[in-house]
Short mmCIF file of C-alpha atoms in Angstrom, two decimals:
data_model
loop_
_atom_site.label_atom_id
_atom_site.label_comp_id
_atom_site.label_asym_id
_atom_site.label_seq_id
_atom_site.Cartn_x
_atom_site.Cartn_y
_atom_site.Cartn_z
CA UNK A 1 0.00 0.00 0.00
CA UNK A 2 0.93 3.37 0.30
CA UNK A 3 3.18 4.98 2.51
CA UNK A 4 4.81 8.48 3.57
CA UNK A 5 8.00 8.50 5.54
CA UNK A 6 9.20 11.74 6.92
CA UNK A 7 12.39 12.77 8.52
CA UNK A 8 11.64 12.69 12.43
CA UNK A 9 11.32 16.14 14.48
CA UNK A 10 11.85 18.40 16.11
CA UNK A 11 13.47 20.40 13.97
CA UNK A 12 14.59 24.09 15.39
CA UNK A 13 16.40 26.67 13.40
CA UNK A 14 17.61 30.16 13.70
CA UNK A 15 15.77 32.68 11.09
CA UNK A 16 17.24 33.32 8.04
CA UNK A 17 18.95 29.46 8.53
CA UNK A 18 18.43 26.82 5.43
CA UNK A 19 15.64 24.44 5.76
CA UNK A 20 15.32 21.03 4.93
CA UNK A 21 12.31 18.28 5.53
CA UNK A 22 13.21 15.14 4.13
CA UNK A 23 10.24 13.16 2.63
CA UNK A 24 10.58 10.07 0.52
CA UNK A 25 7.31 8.11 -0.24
CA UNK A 26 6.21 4.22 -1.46
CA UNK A 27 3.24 4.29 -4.22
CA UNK A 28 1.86 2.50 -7.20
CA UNK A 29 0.92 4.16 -9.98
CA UNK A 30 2.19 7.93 -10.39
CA UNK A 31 1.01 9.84 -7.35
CA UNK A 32 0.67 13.70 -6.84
CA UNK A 33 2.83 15.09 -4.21
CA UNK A 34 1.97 17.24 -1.68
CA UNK A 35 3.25 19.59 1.69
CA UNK A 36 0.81 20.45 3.97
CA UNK A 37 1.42 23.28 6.99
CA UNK A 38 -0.36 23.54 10.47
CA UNK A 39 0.11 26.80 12.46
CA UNK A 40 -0.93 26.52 15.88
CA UNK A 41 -4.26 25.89 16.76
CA UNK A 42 -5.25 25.89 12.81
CA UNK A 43 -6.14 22.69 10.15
CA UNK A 44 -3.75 21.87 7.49
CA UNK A 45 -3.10 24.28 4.79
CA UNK A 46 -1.90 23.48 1.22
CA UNK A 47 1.38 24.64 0.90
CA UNK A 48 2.45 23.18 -2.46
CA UNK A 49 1.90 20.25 -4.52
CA UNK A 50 3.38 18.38 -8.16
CA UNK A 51 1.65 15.88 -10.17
CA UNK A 52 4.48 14.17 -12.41
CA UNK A 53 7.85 13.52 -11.83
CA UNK A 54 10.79 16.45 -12.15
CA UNK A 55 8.24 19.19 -10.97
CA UNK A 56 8.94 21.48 -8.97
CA UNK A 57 6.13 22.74 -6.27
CA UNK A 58 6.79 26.60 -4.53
CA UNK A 59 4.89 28.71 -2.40
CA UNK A 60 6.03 31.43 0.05
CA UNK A 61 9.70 30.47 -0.48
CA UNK A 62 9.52 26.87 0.15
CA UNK A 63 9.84 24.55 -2.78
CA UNK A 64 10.13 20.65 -3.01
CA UNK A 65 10.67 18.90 -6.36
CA UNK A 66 9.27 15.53 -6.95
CA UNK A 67 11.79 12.76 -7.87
CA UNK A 68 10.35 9.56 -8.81
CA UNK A 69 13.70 8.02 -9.39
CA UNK A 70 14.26 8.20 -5.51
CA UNK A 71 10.90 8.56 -4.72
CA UNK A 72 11.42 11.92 -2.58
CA UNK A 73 9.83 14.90 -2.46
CA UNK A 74 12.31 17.21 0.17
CA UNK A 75 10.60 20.71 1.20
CA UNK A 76 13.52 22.97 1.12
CA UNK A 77 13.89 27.27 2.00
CA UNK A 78 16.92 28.84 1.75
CA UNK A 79 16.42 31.71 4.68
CA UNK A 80 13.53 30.89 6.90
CA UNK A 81 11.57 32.94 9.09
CA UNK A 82 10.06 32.72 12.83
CA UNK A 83 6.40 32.67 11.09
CA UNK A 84 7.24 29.55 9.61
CA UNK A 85 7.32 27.78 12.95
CA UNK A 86 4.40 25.35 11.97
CA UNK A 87 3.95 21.14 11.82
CA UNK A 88 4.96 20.71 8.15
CA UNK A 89 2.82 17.15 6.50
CA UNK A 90 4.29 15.65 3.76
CA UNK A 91 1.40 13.76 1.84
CA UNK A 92 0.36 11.21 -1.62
CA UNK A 93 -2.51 11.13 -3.64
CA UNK A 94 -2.84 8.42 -5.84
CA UNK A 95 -5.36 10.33 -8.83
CA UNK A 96 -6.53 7.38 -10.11
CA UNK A 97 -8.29 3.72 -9.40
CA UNK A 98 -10.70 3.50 -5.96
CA UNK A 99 -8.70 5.22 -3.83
CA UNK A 100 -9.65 8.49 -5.86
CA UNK A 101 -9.09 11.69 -3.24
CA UNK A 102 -7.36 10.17 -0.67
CA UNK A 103 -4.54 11.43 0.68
CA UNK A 104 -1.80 9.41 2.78
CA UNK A 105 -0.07 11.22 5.52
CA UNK A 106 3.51 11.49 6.52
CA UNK A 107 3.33 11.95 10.50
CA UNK A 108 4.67 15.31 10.30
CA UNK A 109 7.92 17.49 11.16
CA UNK A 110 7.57 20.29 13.72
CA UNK A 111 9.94 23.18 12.87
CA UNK A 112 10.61 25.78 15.55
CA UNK A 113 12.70 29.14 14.33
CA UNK A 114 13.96 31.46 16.79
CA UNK A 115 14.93 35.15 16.28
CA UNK B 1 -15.24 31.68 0.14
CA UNK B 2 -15.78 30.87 3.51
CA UNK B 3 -13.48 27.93 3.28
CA UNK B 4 -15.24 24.31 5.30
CA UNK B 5 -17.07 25.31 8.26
CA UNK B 6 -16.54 23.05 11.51
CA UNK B 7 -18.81 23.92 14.48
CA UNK B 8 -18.07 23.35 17.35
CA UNK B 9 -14.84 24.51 17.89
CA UNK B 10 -14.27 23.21 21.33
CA UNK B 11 -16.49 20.67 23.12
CA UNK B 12 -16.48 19.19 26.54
CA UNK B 13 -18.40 16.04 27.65
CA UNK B 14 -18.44 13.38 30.38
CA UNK B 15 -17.88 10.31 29.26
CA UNK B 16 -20.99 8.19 27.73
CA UNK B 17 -22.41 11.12 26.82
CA UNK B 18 -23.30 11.65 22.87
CA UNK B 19 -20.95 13.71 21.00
CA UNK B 20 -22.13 15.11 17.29
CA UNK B 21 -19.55 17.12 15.28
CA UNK B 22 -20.57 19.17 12.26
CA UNK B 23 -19.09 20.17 9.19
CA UNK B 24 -19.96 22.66 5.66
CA UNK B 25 -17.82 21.87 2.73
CA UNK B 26 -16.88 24.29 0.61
CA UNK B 27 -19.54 24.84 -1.67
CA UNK B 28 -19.64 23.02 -5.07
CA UNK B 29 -16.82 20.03 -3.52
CA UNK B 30 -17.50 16.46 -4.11
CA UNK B 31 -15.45 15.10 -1.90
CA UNK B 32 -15.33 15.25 1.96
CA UNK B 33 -13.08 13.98 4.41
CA UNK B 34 -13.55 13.14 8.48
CA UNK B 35 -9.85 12.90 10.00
CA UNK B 36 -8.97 12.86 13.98
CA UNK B 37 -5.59 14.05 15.15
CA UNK B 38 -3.78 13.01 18.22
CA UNK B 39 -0.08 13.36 19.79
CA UNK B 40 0.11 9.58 19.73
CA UNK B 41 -1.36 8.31 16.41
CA UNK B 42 -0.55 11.40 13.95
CA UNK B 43 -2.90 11.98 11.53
CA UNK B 44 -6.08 9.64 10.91
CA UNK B 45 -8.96 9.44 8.66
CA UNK B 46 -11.66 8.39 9.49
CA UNK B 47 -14.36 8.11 6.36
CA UNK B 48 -14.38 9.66 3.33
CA UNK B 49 -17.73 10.64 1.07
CA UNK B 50 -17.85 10.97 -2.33
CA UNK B 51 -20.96 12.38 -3.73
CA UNK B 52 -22.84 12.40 -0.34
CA UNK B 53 -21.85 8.87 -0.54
CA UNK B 54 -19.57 6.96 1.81
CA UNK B 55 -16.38 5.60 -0.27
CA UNK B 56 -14.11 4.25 2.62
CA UNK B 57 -15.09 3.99 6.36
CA UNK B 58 -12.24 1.60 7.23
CA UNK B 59 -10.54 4.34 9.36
CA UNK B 60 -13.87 4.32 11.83
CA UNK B 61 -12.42 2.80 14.96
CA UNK B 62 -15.12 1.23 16.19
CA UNK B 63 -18.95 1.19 15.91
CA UNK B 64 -19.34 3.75 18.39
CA UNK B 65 -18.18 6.18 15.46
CA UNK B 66 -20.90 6.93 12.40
CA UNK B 67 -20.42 9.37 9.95
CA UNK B 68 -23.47 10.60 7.78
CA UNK B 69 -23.48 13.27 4.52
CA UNK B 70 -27.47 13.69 4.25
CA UNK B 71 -26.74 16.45 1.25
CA UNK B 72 -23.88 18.48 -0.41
CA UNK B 73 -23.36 20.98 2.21
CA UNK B 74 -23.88 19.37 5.28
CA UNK B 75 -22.05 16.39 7.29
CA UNK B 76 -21.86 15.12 10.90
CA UNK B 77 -19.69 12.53 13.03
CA UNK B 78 -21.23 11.27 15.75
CA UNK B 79 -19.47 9.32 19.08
CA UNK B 80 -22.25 7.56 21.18
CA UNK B 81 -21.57 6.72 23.77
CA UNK B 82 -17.93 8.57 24.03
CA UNK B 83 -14.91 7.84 25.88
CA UNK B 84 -11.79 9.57 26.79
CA UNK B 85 -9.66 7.96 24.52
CA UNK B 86 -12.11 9.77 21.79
CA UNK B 87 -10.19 12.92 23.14
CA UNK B 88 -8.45 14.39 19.78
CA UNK B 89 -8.64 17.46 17.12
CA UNK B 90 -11.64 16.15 14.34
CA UNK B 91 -10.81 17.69 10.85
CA UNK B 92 -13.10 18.02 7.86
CA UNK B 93 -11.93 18.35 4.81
CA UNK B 94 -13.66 18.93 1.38
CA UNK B 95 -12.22 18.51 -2.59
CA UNK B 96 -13.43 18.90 -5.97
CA UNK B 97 -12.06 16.47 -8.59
CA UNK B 98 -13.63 18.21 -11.65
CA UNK B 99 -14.27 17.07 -15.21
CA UNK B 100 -10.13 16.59 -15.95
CA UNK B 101 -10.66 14.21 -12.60
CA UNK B 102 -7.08 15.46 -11.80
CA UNK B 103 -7.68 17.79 -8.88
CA UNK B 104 -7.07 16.25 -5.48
CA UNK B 105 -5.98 18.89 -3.24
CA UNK B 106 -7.72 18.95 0.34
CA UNK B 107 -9.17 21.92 1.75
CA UNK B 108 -8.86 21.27 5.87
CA UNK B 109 -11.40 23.51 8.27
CA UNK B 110 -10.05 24.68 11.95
CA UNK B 111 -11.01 21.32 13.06
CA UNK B 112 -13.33 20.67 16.79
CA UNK B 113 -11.04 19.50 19.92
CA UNK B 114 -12.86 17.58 21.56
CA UNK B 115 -12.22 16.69 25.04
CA UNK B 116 -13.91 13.51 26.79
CA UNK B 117 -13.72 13.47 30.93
#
């Protein structure tokens, strides 16, 4: 079945520091790719997605490119920022067959970024 | 767009008590999703409707759980009796795959914590 493996948290940076959450994934078929955010006391927020290999998703600095060769999908930013303190989800959809719409979680990376 | 609507926000209850959670999709989504949330077990869904239409409930943990969708705009989850272990953050979350039938992204709303004593 499906499966979403992210690097394991905490992480906690200093702003303006280089960010990177490790994802790698286990699908059949060619799944879309996606990062999810959670601020504090919020639900999950798209942050950015790709549907076919060698795309690159970005949003609000953060980009993640999806390799099917090593099935990853790594959310980098070069300089972060103390707003981007957040749980960060790492998530498949497979588009096609039954299983139409539903997403499979990684268990998410908490990032911390002090001033 | 007022994005999915989750009411309540917070809720309190003894334990055996009768717990309903409510949720709006975002209007004109085909697709909505019940998910619970805890420290220990991550991220969870529960049931999933397509079409008003339950698709998956194999996340339900037990029978105590149902889920309805009696029209577009409108579902509930319901915990009778409920326990402390039922104690999480409950998510709804609506899509819209379209014609193409390529569109899977999520919308989440703010979610209910619920709190069983």
């Amino acid at each position: 079945g499906n499966s979403v493996t992210q690097m394991e948290g905490p992480v906690t940076l200093s702003e303006e520091a280089f960010l990177t959450i490790n994802c790698t994934y286990t699908a059949t078929g060619y799944p879309s790719l996606f990062w999810y955010v959670q601020y504090p006391g919020e639900g999950l927020q798209l942050l950015l997605k790709a549907t076919k290999a060698d795309d690159k998703g970005s949003n609000k600095g953060f980009e993640a490119t999806y390799r099917k060769e090593t099935t990853s999908f790594h959310l980098e930013k070069g300089s972060v920022q103390v707003s981007d303190s957040a749980v960060y989800f790492c998530a498949l959809s497979n588009a096609g067959g039954t299983s139409y719409g539903k997403l499979t979680f990684g268990q998410g990376t908490i990032l911390t970024v002090h001033p | 767009d007022a994005g999915v609507i989750q009411s309540p926000r917070h809720e309190v209850t003894e334990m055996g008590q009768e717990v309903t959670l409510r949720c709006k999709p975002i209007s004109g989504h085909d697709y909505l999703f019940w998910y619970r949330q805890t420290m220990m077990r991550g991220l969870e869904l529960l049931i999933y409707f397509n079409n008003n239409v339950p698709i998956d409930d194999s996340g339900m943990p037990e029978d105590r759980f149902s889920a309805k969708m009696p029209n577009a705009s409108f579902s509930t989850l319901k915990i009778q009796p409920s326990e402390p272990r039922d104690s999480a953050v409950y998510f709804c979350a609506s899509s819209f795959r379209g014609i193409s039938g390529s569109t899977d992204t999520q919308y989440f709303g703010p979610g209910t914590r619920l709190t069983v004593l």
